[in-house]
CSV table of C-alpha atoms in Angstrom, one decimal:
chain,number,residue,atom,x,y,z
A,962,MET,CA,33.6,-65.1,-22.6
A,963,ASN,CA,34.5,-67.3,-19.6
A,964,LYS,CA,36.2,-66.6,-16.3
A,965,ILE,CA,37.8,-69.1,-14.0
A,966,THR,CA,37.2,-68.4,-10.3
A,967,ASN,CA,37.9,-70.7,-7.3
A,968,ASN,CA,38.2,-73.8,-9.7
A,969,GLN,CA,34.7,-73.1,-11.1
A,970,GLN,CA,33.9,-71.9,-14.6
A,971,ILE,CA,31.5,-69.1,-14.5
A,972,VAL,CA,29.8,-68.0,-17.7
A,973,LEU,CA,29.6,-64.2,-17.7
A,974,ASP,CA,26.4,-62.6,-18.8
A,975,GLY,CA,26.2,-59.6,-21.1
A,976,LYS,CA,26.4,-57.0,-18.3
A,977,SER,CA,29.5,-58.7,-16.8
A,978,GLN,CA,31.2,-58.7,-20.2
A,979,ASN,CA,30.3,-55.0,-20.6
A,980,ASN,CA,31.8,-54.4,-17.1
A,981,MET,CA,35.1,-56.0,-18.2
A,982,LEU,CA,35.2,-54.0,-21.4
A,983,GLN,CA,34.6,-50.8,-19.4
A,984,SER,CA,37.4,-52.0,-17.1
A,985,GLU,CA,39.8,-52.3,-20.0
A,986,SER,CA,38.8,-48.9,-21.3
A,987,GLN,CA,39.3,-47.2,-17.9
A,988,LYS,CA,42.7,-49.0,-17.4
A,989,LEU,CA,43.8,-47.3,-20.7
A,990,TYR,CA,42.8,-43.9,-19.3
A,991,LEU,CA,44.7,-44.7,-16.1
A,992,THR,CA,47.8,-45.4,-18.1
A,993,ASN,CA,47.4,-42.1,-20.0
A,994,LEU,CA,46.9,-40.2,-16.8
A,995,GLN,CA,50.0,-41.8,-15.3
A,996,ALA,CA,52.0,-40.5,-18.2
A,997,TYR,CA,50.4,-37.1,-17.8
A,998,SER,CA,51.2,-36.8,-14.1
A,999,GLU,CA,54.8,-37.9,-14.8
A,1000,GLN,CA,55.0,-35.0,-17.3
A,1001,LEU,CA,53.6,-32.6,-14.7
A,1002,THR,CA,56.1,-33.8,-12.2
A,1003,GLN,CA,59.0,-33.2,-14.6
A,1004,GLN,CA,57.7,-29.7,-15.5
A,1005,LYS,CA,57.0,-28.5,-11.9
A,1006,GLY,CA,59.5,-30.5,-10.0
A,1007,LYS,CA,57.0,-32.1,-7.7
A,1008,GLN,CA,54.3,-34.8,-7.9
A,1009,PRO,CA,50.7,-33.4,-8.5
A,1010,THR,CA,48.5,-33.7,-5.4
A,1011,TYR,CA,44.9,-34.2,-4.4
A,1012,PHE,CA,42.8,-34.0,-1.2
A,1013,ILE,CA,39.4,-35.6,-0.6
A,1014,GLN,CA,36.8,-34.2,1.8
A,1015,THR,CA,34.2,-36.9,2.6
A,1016,PHE,CA,30.8,-36.2,4.1
A,1017,GLY,CA,28.2,-38.8,5.1
A,1018,CYS,CA,28.0,-42.5,5.8
A,1019,GLN,CA,30.4,-45.5,5.5
A,1020,GLN,CA,29.2,-46.0,1.9
A,1021,ASN,CA,30.5,-42.5,1.1
A,1022,GLU,CA,33.8,-43.4,2.8
A,1023,ASN,CA,34.1,-46.5,0.7
A,1024,ASP,CA,33.4,-44.5,-2.4
A,1025,SER,CA,36.2,-42.1,-1.4
A,1026,GLU,CA,38.5,-45.0,-1.0
A,1027,ILE,CA,37.8,-46.0,-4.6
A,1028,ILE,CA,38.3,-42.4,-5.8
A,1029,ALA,CA,41.6,-42.3,-3.8
A,1030,GLY,CA,42.6,-45.6,-5.5
A,1031,ILE,CA,42.0,-44.1,-8.9
A,1032,MET,CA,43.8,-40.9,-8.1
A,1033,ASP,CA,46.8,-42.9,-6.7
A,1034,ALA,CA,46.9,-45.1,-9.8
A,1035,SER,CA,46.8,-42.1,-12.0
A,1036,GLY,CA,50.0,-40.8,-10.4
A,1037,PHE,CA,48.6,-38.2,-7.9
A,1038,ALA,CA,49.7,-38.0,-4.3
A,1039,LEU,CA,47.3,-37.5,-1.4
A,1040,VAL,CA,47.8,-34.5,0.9
A,1041,ASP,CA,45.8,-33.5,4.0
A,1042,ASN,CA,44.2,-30.2,3.2
A,1043,TYR,CA,42.8,-28.0,0.4
A,1044,GLU,CA,45.5,-25.4,0.6
A,1045,ILE,CA,48.3,-27.5,-0.6
A,1046,ALA,CA,46.3,-29.7,-3.0
A,1047,ASP,CA,46.4,-29.3,-6.8
A,1048,ILE,CA,43.1,-31.2,-7.1
A,1049,SER,CA,40.3,-30.7,-4.4
A,1050,ILE,CA,37.6,-33.3,-4.3
A,1051,ILE,CA,34.4,-33.0,-2.2
A,1052,ASN,CA,32.3,-36.2,-1.8
A,1053,THR,CA,28.9,-35.0,-0.7
A,1054,CYS,CA,26.0,-36.4,1.3
A,1055,SER,CA,22.4,-35.5,1.2
A,1056,ILE,CA,21.2,-37.3,4.3
A,1057,ARG,CA,22.2,-35.0,7.1
A,1058,GLU,CA,20.7,-31.7,8.0
A,1059,ASN,CA,22.2,-28.6,6.4
A,1060,ALA,CA,24.1,-30.8,3.8
A,1061,ASP,CA,23.8,-28.0,1.3
A,1062,THR,CA,25.1,-25.4,3.8
A,1063,ARG,CA,28.2,-27.5,4.4
A,1064,LEU,CA,28.9,-28.0,0.7
A,1065,PHE,CA,28.5,-24.4,-0.3
A,1066,GLY,CA,30.6,-23.3,2.7
A,1067,HIS,CA,33.4,-25.5,1.5
A,1068,LEU,CA,32.9,-24.2,-2.1
A,1069,GLY,CA,33.4,-20.7,-0.7
A,1070,ILE,CA,36.7,-21.7,0.7
A,1071,LEU,CA,37.7,-23.3,-2.6
A,1072,LYS,CA,36.6,-20.2,-4.5
A,1073,THR,CA,38.9,-18.0,-2.5
A,1074,LEU,CA,41.8,-20.5,-3.1
A,1075,GLN,CA,40.9,-20.5,-6.8
A,1076,GLN,CA,41.2,-16.8,-7.0
A,1077,LYS,CA,44.7,-17.0,-5.6
A,1078,ASN,CA,45.7,-19.9,-7.9
A,1079,PRO,CA,43.6,-20.2,-11.1
A,1080,GLN,CA,45.5,-23.5,-11.9
A,1081,ARG,CA,43.7,-25.3,-9.1
A,1082,PHE,CA,41.3,-28.1,-10.1
A,1083,THR,CA,38.0,-28.8,-8.3
A,1084,ILE,CA,35.8,-32.0,-8.4
A,1085,LEU,CA,32.4,-32.5,-6.8
A,1086,CYS,CA,30.8,-35.9,-6.5
A,1087,GLY,CA,28.5,-37.9,-4.3
A,1088,CYS,CA,24.7,-38.0,-3.5
A,1089,MET,CA,24.0,-34.3,-3.6
A,1090,MET,CA,25.1,-34.2,-7.3
A,1091,THR,CA,22.0,-36.4,-8.2
A,1092,GLN,CA,19.6,-33.7,-6.9
A,1093,ASP,CA,18.7,-31.4,-9.7
A,1094,GLN,CA,18.3,-28.2,-7.6
A,1095,HIS,CA,21.9,-28.6,-6.3
A,1096,LEU,CA,23.3,-29.5,-9.7
A,1097,GLU,CA,21.8,-26.5,-11.4
A,1098,LYS,CA,23.1,-24.2,-8.7
A,1099,ILE,CA,26.6,-25.6,-9.1
A,1100,LYS,CA,26.5,-25.2,-12.9
A,1101,LYS,CA,25.2,-21.7,-12.7
A,1102,SER,CA,26.9,-20.2,-9.6
A,1103,PHE,CA,30.2,-22.1,-9.3
A,1104,ALA,CA,31.9,-21.9,-12.7
A,1105,PHE,CA,35.3,-22.8,-11.3
A,1106,VAL,CA,34.2,-26.4,-10.6
A,1107,ASN,CA,35.8,-28.4,-13.3
A,1108,LEU,CA,34.3,-31.9,-12.9
A,1109,VAL,CA,31.0,-33.1,-11.4
A,1110,PHE,CA,29.9,-36.8,-11.2
A,1111,GLY,CA,27.4,-38.9,-9.3
A,1112,PRO,CA,27.8,-42.0,-7.1
A,1113,HIS,CA,26.9,-44.2,-10.1
A,1114,ASP,CA,29.8,-42.8,-12.1
A,1115,ILE,CA,32.8,-43.5,-10.0
A,1116,PHE,CA,33.9,-46.4,-12.2
A,1117,ARG,CA,34.5,-44.1,-15.1
A,1118,LEU,CA,36.4,-41.5,-13.2
A,1119,PRO,CA,39.6,-42.1,-15.2
A,1120,GLN,CA,37.9,-41.2,-18.4
A,1121,LEU,CA,36.1,-38.2,-16.8
A,1122,LEU,CA,39.3,-37.0,-15.3
A,1123,TRP,CA,41.1,-37.2,-18.6
A,1124,ASP,CA,38.4,-35.3,-20.4
A,1125,SER,CA,38.3,-32.6,-17.8
A,1126,LEU,CA,41.8,-32.3,-16.6
A,1127,VAL,CA,43.8,-33.0,-19.8
A,1128,ASN,CA,41.4,-31.8,-22.4
A,1129,GLU,CA,40.4,-28.9,-20.2
A,1130,LYS,CA,36.7,-29.4,-20.5
A,1131,ARG,CA,34.1,-28.7,-17.9
A,1132,VAL,CA,32.5,-32.1,-17.4
A,1133,VAL,CA,29.2,-32.8,-15.7
A,1134,ALA,CA,28.5,-36.6,-15.7
A,1135,VAL,CA,25.6,-37.7,-13.4
A,1136,SER,CA,24.0,-40.9,-14.3
A,1137,LYS,CA,20.5,-41.7,-12.9
A,1138,GLN,CA,21.2,-45.4,-12.5
A,1139,ASN,CA,24.2,-47.6,-11.6
A,1140,LEU,CA,25.8,-48.8,-14.8
A,1141,MET,CA,28.5,-51.0,-13.2
A,1142,VAL,CA,27.8,-53.0,-10.1
A,1143,GLU,CA,31.0,-54.9,-9.7
A,1144,GLN,CA,34.1,-53.1,-8.4
A,1145,GLU,CA,36.9,-55.7,-8.3
A,1146,TYR,CA,38.3,-54.1,-11.4
A,1147,LEU,CA,38.7,-50.7,-9.6
A,1148,PRO,CA,41.8,-49.7,-7.7
A,1149,ILE,CA,41.2,-48.8,-4.1
A,1150,THR,CA,43.2,-47.1,-1.4
A,1151,ARG,CA,42.1,-48.3,2.0
A,1152,SER,CA,42.0,-45.4,4.6
A,1153,ARG,CA,42.3,-47.7,7.6
A,1154,LYS,CA,44.3,-50.6,8.7
A,1155,PHE,CA,41.9,-51.9,11.4
A,1156,ARG,CA,38.8,-52.3,9.2
A,1157,ALA,CA,38.1,-52.8,5.5
A,1158,LEU,CA,34.8,-51.5,4.1
A,1159,VAL,CA,33.2,-53.8,1.5
A,1160,SER,CA,30.1,-52.5,-0.4
A,1161,ILE,CA,27.9,-55.5,-1.2
A,1162,MET,CA,24.9,-53.6,-2.7
A,1163,TYR,CA,23.7,-50.2,-3.6
A,1164,GLY,CA,20.5,-48.3,-3.4
A,1165,CYS,CA,17.2,-48.9,-1.6
A,1166,ASN,CA,13.7,-49.9,-2.5
A,1167,ASN,CA,11.9,-49.0,0.7
A,1168,PHE,CA,11.1,-45.3,0.0
A,1169,CYS,CA,10.6,-44.2,3.6
A,1170,THR,CA,8.9,-40.9,3.3
A,1171,PHE,CA,11.6,-38.9,5.1
A,1172,CYS,CA,14.6,-40.5,3.3
A,1173,ILE,CA,16.3,-39.2,0.1
A,1174,VAL,CA,18.5,-42.3,-0.5
A,1175,PRO,CA,16.3,-44.0,-3.1
A,1176,TYR,CA,16.4,-40.8,-5.1
A,1177,THR,CA,20.1,-40.3,-4.8
A,1178,ARG,CA,21.4,-43.8,-4.8
A,1179,GLY,CA,18.7,-45.5,-6.9
A,1180,ARG,CA,17.0,-48.8,-6.6
A,1181,GLU,CA,18.6,-51.9,-4.8
A,1182,LEU,CA,21.3,-53.5,-6.9
A,1183,SER,CA,23.4,-56.3,-5.5
A,1184,ARG,CA,27.0,-57.1,-6.3
A,1185,SER,CA,27.6,-60.7,-7.3
A,1186,PHE,CA,28.7,-63.2,-4.7
A,1187,THR,CA,31.8,-64.0,-6.7
A,1188,SER,CA,32.9,-60.3,-6.8
A,1189,ILE,CA,32.3,-59.9,-3.0
A,1190,TYR,CA,34.0,-63.1,-2.1
A,1191,GLN,CA,37.1,-62.4,-4.2
A,1192,GLU,CA,37.4,-59.0,-2.6
A,1193,ILE,CA,37.1,-60.4,1.0
A,1194,ILE,CA,39.5,-63.3,0.3
A,1195,GLY,CA,42.0,-60.7,-0.9
A,1196,LEU,CA,41.5,-58.6,2.2
A,1197,ALA,CA,42.0,-61.6,4.5
A,1198,LYS,CA,45.3,-62.4,2.6
A,1199,ASP,CA,46.3,-58.8,3.1
A,1200,GLY,CA,46.0,-59.1,6.8
A,1201,TYR,CA,42.6,-57.5,7.5
A,1202,THR,CA,40.9,-59.2,10.4
A,1203,GLU,CA,37.8,-57.0,10.5
A,1204,ILE,CA,35.6,-56.2,7.6
A,1205,MET,CA,32.3,-54.2,7.4
A,1206,LEU,CA,29.7,-55.2,4.8
A,1207,LEU,CA,27.9,-52.1,3.5
A,1208,GLY,CA,24.6,-51.3,1.8
A,1209,GLN,CA,21.9,-48.7,2.2
A,1210,ASN,CA,19.8,-51.7,3.1
A,1211,VAL,CA,22.5,-54.3,3.6
A,1212,ASN,CA,20.3,-57.3,4.5
A,1213,ALA,CA,18.3,-56.9,1.3
A,1214,TRP,CA,21.4,-58.3,-0.6
A,1215,GLY,CA,20.4,-60.8,-3.2
A,1216,LYS,CA,16.7,-60.0,-3.4
A,1217,ASP,CA,17.2,-58.7,-6.9
A,1218,PHE,CA,18.7,-61.9,-8.2
A,1219,ARG,CA,17.6,-64.6,-5.8
A,1220,GLY,CA,17.5,-68.1,-7.3
A,1221,ILE,CA,19.3,-67.3,-10.6
A,1222,VAL,CA,23.0,-67.1,-9.6
A,1223,GLU,CA,25.7,-69.2,-8.0
A,1224,GLY,CA,26.5,-69.1,-4.3
A,1225,PRO,CA,24.5,-67.7,-1.4
A,1226,LYS,CA,21.0,-66.5,-2.3
A,1227,ASN,CA,20.3,-64.0,0.5
A,1228,PHE,CA,22.2,-61.9,3.1
A,1229,ALA,CA,22.0,-64.6,5.8
A,1230,GLU,CA,23.7,-67.1,3.5
A,1231,LEU,CA,26.3,-64.6,2.4
A,1232,LEU,CA,27.1,-63.7,6.0
A,1233,GLU,CA,27.5,-67.3,6.9
A,1234,THR,CA,29.9,-67.9,4.0
A,1235,VAL,CA,32.0,-64.8,4.9
A,1236,ALA,CA,32.1,-66.0,8.5
A,1237,GLN,CA,33.8,-69.2,7.3
A,1238,ILE,CA,36.7,-67.4,5.7
A,1239,ASP,CA,40.0,-68.0,7.5
A,1240,GLY,CA,41.6,-65.0,9.2
A,1241,LEU,CA,38.5,-62.9,9.8
A,1242,LYS,CA,38.0,-62.2,13.5
A,1243,ARG,CA,35.2,-59.7,13.2
A,1244,ILE,CA,32.5,-59.3,10.6
A,1245,ARG,CA,30.4,-56.2,10.9
A,1246,TYR,CA,27.5,-55.0,8.7
A,1247,MET,CA,25.7,-51.6,8.3
A,1248,SER,CA,22.7,-51.0,8.3
A,1249,PRO,CA,20.1,-53.8,8.3
A,1250,ASN,CA,16.4,-53.0,7.9
A,1251,PRO,CA,13.9,-54.6,10.3
A,1252,ARG,CA,11.8,-55.5,7.3
A,1253,ASP,CA,14.4,-58.0,6.0
A,1254,ILE,CA,15.4,-59.6,9.2
A,1255,ASP,CA,14.2,-63.2,9.5
A,1256,GLN,CA,14.9,-66.2,11.7
A,1257,GLN,CA,17.5,-67.6,9.4
A,1258,LEU,CA,19.6,-64.4,9.8
A,1259,ILE,CA,19.1,-64.4,13.5
A,1260,GLU,CA,20.3,-68.0,13.8
A,1261,ILE,CA,23.4,-67.4,11.8
A,1262,ILE,CA,24.3,-64.3,13.9
A,1263,GLY,CA,24.0,-66.6,17.0
A,1264,LYS,CA,26.0,-69.4,15.4
A,1265,TYR,CA,29.3,-67.7,14.5
A,1266,GLU,CA,31.4,-66.0,17.1
A,1267,ASN,CA,33.2,-63.8,14.5
A,1268,ILE,CA,29.9,-62.2,13.4
A,1269,GLU,CA,29.7,-59.1,15.6
A,1270,PRO,CA,27.5,-59.4,18.7
A,1271,HIS,CA,26.1,-56.0,17.7
A,1272,MET,CA,23.3,-54.8,15.5
A,1273,HIS,CA,22.4,-51.3,14.5
A,1274,LEU,CA,18.7,-51.6,14.0
A,1275,PRO,CA,17.0,-48.4,12.9
A,1276,LEU,CA,13.8,-47.8,14.8
A,1277,GLN,CA,12.9,-44.2,13.8
A,1278,SER,CA,9.8,-44.1,16.0
A,1279,GLY,CA,8.0,-46.2,18.6
A,1280,SER,CA,4.6,-45.1,17.4
A,1281,ASP,CA,2.8,-47.4,14.9
A,1282,ARG,CA,0.9,-44.4,13.5
A,1283,ILE,CA,4.1,-42.5,12.8
A,1284,LEU,CA,5.8,-45.6,11.4
A,1285,LYS,CA,3.0,-46.0,9.0
A,1286,LEU,CA,3.4,-42.3,7.9
A,1287,MET,CA,7.1,-42.9,7.5
A,1288,HIS,CA,6.3,-45.9,5.3
A,1289,ARG,CA,8.4,-48.1,7.5
A,1290,ARG,CA,7.7,-51.8,7.0
A,1291,HIS,CA,7.7,-52.8,10.7
A,1292,ASN,CA,5.6,-52.0,13.7
A,1293,ARG,CA,6.3,-51.9,17.4
A,1294,ALA,CA,5.4,-55.5,18.0
A,1295,ARG,CA,7.6,-56.8,15.2
A,1296,TYR,CA,10.5,-54.6,16.3
A,1297,LEU,CA,10.3,-55.9,19.9
A,1298,GLU,CA,10.0,-59.5,18.6
A,1299,ILE,CA,13.3,-59.1,16.6
A,1300,VAL,CA,15.1,-57.7,19.6
A,1301,GLN,CA,13.9,-60.6,21.8
A,1302,GLN,CA,14.9,-63.2,19.2
A,1303,LEU,CA,18.4,-61.6,18.8
A,1304,ARG,CA,19.0,-61.6,22.5
A,1305,MET,CA,17.9,-65.2,22.8
A,1306,ALA,CA,20.3,-66.2,19.9
A,1307,ARG,CA,23.2,-64.0,21.1
A,1308,PRO,CA,22.7,-63.0,24.8
A,1309,GLU,CA,25.7,-60.6,24.8
A,1310,ILE,CA,24.5,-58.7,21.7
A,1311,SER,CA,24.4,-54.9,21.9
A,1312,ILE,CA,21.6,-53.1,20.0
A,1313,THR,CA,21.9,-49.5,18.7
A,1314,THR,CA,19.4,-47.5,16.7
A,1315,ASP,CA,18.3,-44.3,14.9
A,1316,ILE,CA,15.4,-42.3,16.3
A,1317,ILE,CA,13.7,-39.2,14.7
A,1318,VAL,CA,11.8,-36.7,17.0
A,1319,GLY,CA,9.2,-34.3,15.6
A,1320,PHE,CA,8.1,-36.1,12.5
A,1321,PRO,CA,5.1,-34.3,10.9
A,1322,SER,CA,2.0,-34.6,13.1
A,1323,GLU,CA,3.8,-36.3,15.9
A,1324,THR,CA,1.7,-36.1,19.1
A,1325,GLU,CA,2.6,-36.4,22.7
A,1326,GLN,CA,1.2,-39.9,22.7
A,1327,ASP,CA,3.3,-40.8,19.6
A,1328,PHE,CA,6.4,-39.5,21.5
A,1329,ALA,CA,5.4,-41.4,24.6
A,1330,ASP,CA,5.2,-44.6,22.6
A,1331,THR,CA,8.8,-44.0,21.5
A,1332,LEU,CA,10.0,-43.5,25.1
A,1333,ASP,CA,8.1,-46.6,26.1
A,1334,LEU,CA,9.8,-48.8,23.5
A,1335,MET,CA,13.1,-47.3,24.4
A,1336,ARG,CA,12.5,-48.4,28.1
A,1337,GLN,CA,11.7,-51.9,26.9
A,1338,VAL,CA,14.7,-52.3,24.6
A,1339,LYS,CA,17.3,-50.2,26.5
A,1340,PHE,CA,19.5,-49.5,23.5
A,1341,ASP,CA,23.2,-49.4,24.1
A,1342,SER,CA,23.4,-46.2,22.1
A,1343,ALA,CA,21.3,-44.3,19.6
A,1344,PHE,CA,21.7,-41.7,16.8
A,1345,THR,CA,18.9,-39.2,17.6
A,1346,PHE,CA,17.7,-36.5,15.3
A,1347,ILE,CA,15.1,-33.7,15.1
A,1348,TYR,CA,13.2,-34.2,11.9
A,1349,SER,CA,14.2,-31.9,9.1
A,1350,PRO,CA,12.6,-32.1,5.6
A,1351,ARG,CA,14.6,-33.3,2.6
A,1352,GLU,CA,13.5,-31.6,-0.6
A,1353,GLY,CA,12.2,-34.3,-3.0
A,1354,THR,CA,10.9,-36.7,-0.3
A,1355,PRO,CA,7.1,-37.2,0.3
A,1356,ALA,CA,7.4,-36.1,3.9
A,1357,ALA,CA,8.7,-32.7,2.8
A,1358,GLU,CA,5.2,-32.1,1.4
A,1359,TYR,CA,3.4,-33.0,4.7
A,1360,GLU,CA,1.8,-30.3,6.7
A,1361,TYR,CA,4.0,-29.3,9.5
A,1362,ASP,CA,2.4,-27.4,12.4
A,1363,LEU,CA,4.5,-28.6,15.4
A,1364,ASP,CA,5.8,-26.1,17.9
A,1365,ARG,CA,9.6,-26.0,17.7
A,1366,GLN,CA,9.9,-25.5,21.5
A,1367,VAL,CA,7.8,-28.6,22.1
A,1368,ILE,CA,10.0,-30.6,19.7
A,1369,ASN,CA,13.2,-29.4,21.4
A,1370,GLN,CA,11.8,-30.4,24.8
A,1371,ARG,CA,10.9,-33.8,23.5
A,1372,PHE,CA,14.3,-34.2,22.0
A,1373,GLU,CA,16.0,-33.3,25.3
A,1374,ARG,CA,13.8,-35.8,27.2
A,1375,LEU,CA,14.7,-38.5,24.6
A,1376,VAL,CA,18.4,-37.8,24.8
A,1377,GLU,CA,18.3,-37.8,28.6
A,1378,LEU,CA,16.6,-41.2,28.6
A,1379,GLN,CA,19.0,-42.7,26.1
A,1380,ASN,CA,22.1,-41.3,27.9
A,1381,MET,CA,20.9,-43.1,31.0
A,1382,HIS,CA,20.5,-46.4,29.1
A,1383,SER,CA,23.9,-45.9,27.5
A,1384,LEU,CA,25.6,-45.4,30.8
A,1385,GLU,CA,23.8,-48.4,32.3
A,1386,ALA,CA,24.9,-50.6,29.4
A,1387,ASN,CA,28.5,-49.5,29.9
A,1388,GLN,CA,28.4,-50.0,33.7
A,1389,LYS,CA,27.3,-53.6,33.2
A,1390,VAL,CA,30.7,-54.6,31.8
A,1391,ILE,CA,33.0,-52.8,34.3
A,1392,GLY,CA,35.4,-55.2,35.8
A,1393,GLN,CA,35.5,-57.4,32.8
A,1394,THR,CA,38.7,-58.0,30.7
A,1395,VAL,CA,37.8,-58.0,27.0
A,1396,GLU,CA,39.5,-58.0,23.6
A,1397,VAL,CA,39.8,-54.7,21.9
A,1398,LEU,CA,40.8,-53.9,18.3
A,1399,LEU,CA,42.9,-50.8,18.4
A,1400,GLU,CA,42.1,-47.9,16.1
A,1401,GLY,CA,45.0,-45.8,17.1
A,1402,VAL,CA,45.8,-42.9,19.5
A,1403,SER,CA,43.0,-40.9,21.0
A,1404,HIS,CA,42.5,-37.5,19.4
A,1405,GLY,CA,42.2,-35.9,22.9
A,1406,ASP,CA,45.2,-37.5,24.6
A,1407,SER,CA,48.4,-38.7,22.8
A,1408,ASP,CA,49.1,-41.2,25.7
A,1409,ILE,CA,45.7,-42.9,25.4
A,1410,LEU,CA,44.8,-45.5,22.9
A,1411,THR,CA,41.3,-46.0,21.5
A,1412,GLY,CA,39.5,-49.0,20.0
A,1413,ARG,CA,36.4,-51.1,19.9
A,1414,THR,CA,35.1,-54.3,21.6
A,1415,ALA,CA,33.5,-57.0,19.5
A,1416,ASP,CA,30.1,-55.5,20.5
A,1417,PHE,CA,31.2,-52.1,19.2
A,1418,LYS,CA,31.7,-50.3,22.5
A,1419,LEU,CA,34.2,-47.5,22.4
A,1420,ILE,CA,37.2,-48.0,24.7
A,1421,ASN,CA,39.8,-45.5,25.7
A,1422,LEU,CA,42.7,-47.2,27.4
A,1423,ALA,CA,45.9,-46.4,29.2
A,1424,VAL,CA,49.1,-48.4,28.7
A,1425,PRO,CA,50.7,-49.2,32.0
A,1426,GLU,CA,54.4,-48.7,32.6
A,1427,ASP,CA,55.3,-52.4,32.7
A,1428,ILE,CA,53.9,-52.9,29.2
A,1429,ARG,CA,55.4,-49.6,27.9
A,1430,GLU,CA,58.8,-50.8,28.9
A,1431,LYS,CA,58.6,-53.9,26.7
A,1432,LEU,CA,57.4,-52.1,23.6
A,1433,PRO,CA,59.8,-51.5,20.7
A,1434,ALA,CA,61.1,-48.1,19.8
A,1435,ASP,CA,58.7,-47.7,16.9
A,1436,ALA,CA,55.7,-47.8,19.3
A,1437,PHE,CA,56.6,-44.2,20.3
A,1438,ASN,CA,57.0,-40.9,18.6
A,1439,ASP,CA,60.0,-38.6,19.1
A,1440,GLN,CA,58.2,-37.0,22.1
A,1441,ASN,CA,57.8,-40.5,23.7
A,1442,THR,CA,54.1,-40.4,23.0
A,1443,LEU,CA,52.3,-43.4,21.6
A,1444,ASN,CA,52.7,-43.9,17.8
A,1445,SER,CA,49.2,-44.4,16.3
A,1446,ASP,CA,50.6,-46.2,13.2
A,1447,TYR,CA,52.2,-48.9,15.4
A,1448,PHE,CA,49.1,-49.7,17.4
A,1449,GLU,CA,46.4,-49.4,14.7
A,1450,ALA,CA,44.9,-52.8,13.8
A,1451,LYS,CA,46.5,-54.6,16.8
A,1452,TYR,CA,44.4,-56.5,19.4
A,1453,CYS,CA,44.9,-56.3,23.1
A,1454,LEU,CA,43.2,-57.4,26.3
A,1455,VAL,CA,41.8,-54.5,28.4
A,1456,GLU,CA,40.4,-54.4,31.9
A,1457,LEU,CA,37.4,-52.1,31.9
A,1458,ILE,CA,37.5,-49.8,34.9
A,1459,LYS,CA,35.2,-46.8,34.4
A,1460,ALA,CA,31.9,-46.3,32.5
A,1461,LYS,CA,31.0,-43.0,30.8
A,1462,THR,CA,28.0,-42.3,28.7
A,1463,PHE,CA,29.6,-42.6,25.3
A,1464,SER,CA,32.8,-44.6,26.1
A,1465,ILE,CA,34.5,-46.8,28.7
A,1466,GLU,CA,37.9,-46.3,30.2
A,1467,GLY,CA,40.3,-49.2,30.6
A,1468,VAL,CA,43.8,-50.4,31.2
A,1469,MET,CA,45.7,-52.6,28.8
A,1470,LYS,CA,46.6,-56.0,30.3
A,1471,GLN,CA,48.2,-57.6,27.3
A,1472,LEU,CA,49.1,-56.6,23.8
A,1473,ILE,CA,48.2,-59.7,21.7
A,1474,CYS,CA,49.4,-58.9,18.2
């Protein structure tokens, strides 16, 4: 079986052919679901509806966009809450603290709604479904849940939905490995106009001792270059100017097939190829691992202006001893070397990070090493966490005898230092006029717009009266407040006037497009 792409003939291997066969099978189920939803519409006088609650990272967000695309293609309409939805979907995450508490709290809400309306339909999916202890609890204690599937099973959702919804079966389908890497065959409903999420790989091989991802998302598996490239070309044609490349370990892309496929052989080469696509003004990626950053990648980041001058580079700890216990593949010296090389290649680059406080056996000296590294790097911002064990990870079995009060005090000291560095980073750019990609209207003030600079700083900006007077009527709502839909995905020039710890205030100088 041959496929013609970009004037090149690519011979599909057995797995690619199987993907296409699976695609045709799922398309048939979609057609049948469309007929089913049309029948429901005629019977009930309204289109059947669904709502998705998404927890977790951008990868989960992208998964939910695919789920939404499948639901839309099946003839269901999206609504904005559980109460009015015929089908409720919860896409779970196992990374954050108290993930199970959040899930079972939402299931409590759905159980109450189910008692009021037994015709409701409930779907659970995502990373938590791959953990046996949660899956068993759901099967035993939440009988009203109709369909359960894992992150590796999204591609067969049309079939699963048909078996469960139409054939009225309780379906539990949780695969332990990804059976279909490519996703250009899957419908997708993008949730944002200003940025498109593009998953380029799945899983992680690092097995950090605190992290559950390798157990829930599986081993590293890269999408083919052809699949990724076709998706991004399509996004550029659709008018997307910013994309975000996603992977649990995004810069490990290609390691599982290096040297045996067409096109770029590693993440650096992929990033360079994407940077050359016409129409893309901003290319982001999340999250790279220090282990897989080399000089080639750093040089390419410095070479192309449309590759974001920002890197989220997870540190986790500044102590070599703790890093070794975490099974991280970098040490202090290597981390500082990467930061120095990045700033030489791209002087304006902002660097953000993740830091864990209170990892098992952390001493005051270990913590002091973290503070010392923070003072050397001066991160623009950081996601900071107090360590909490994840069942199923090696670190959950470590002896833990740290005093909670001491850990809380360390966390407060770390946050205080980081807040100081974040404010300093924002103060450095006050007085500059920069380009901002608008994300819409601020949640806190309907007359303030919000957006991001190229280096990912959050900007809240006012629109002066002389610019407001020139805006078309559809830039405003009935109450003469700013219309988020009009501004989303537009660029503007903004004068930065006031630094805050987590954001910068500015004034629009010009609406570009």
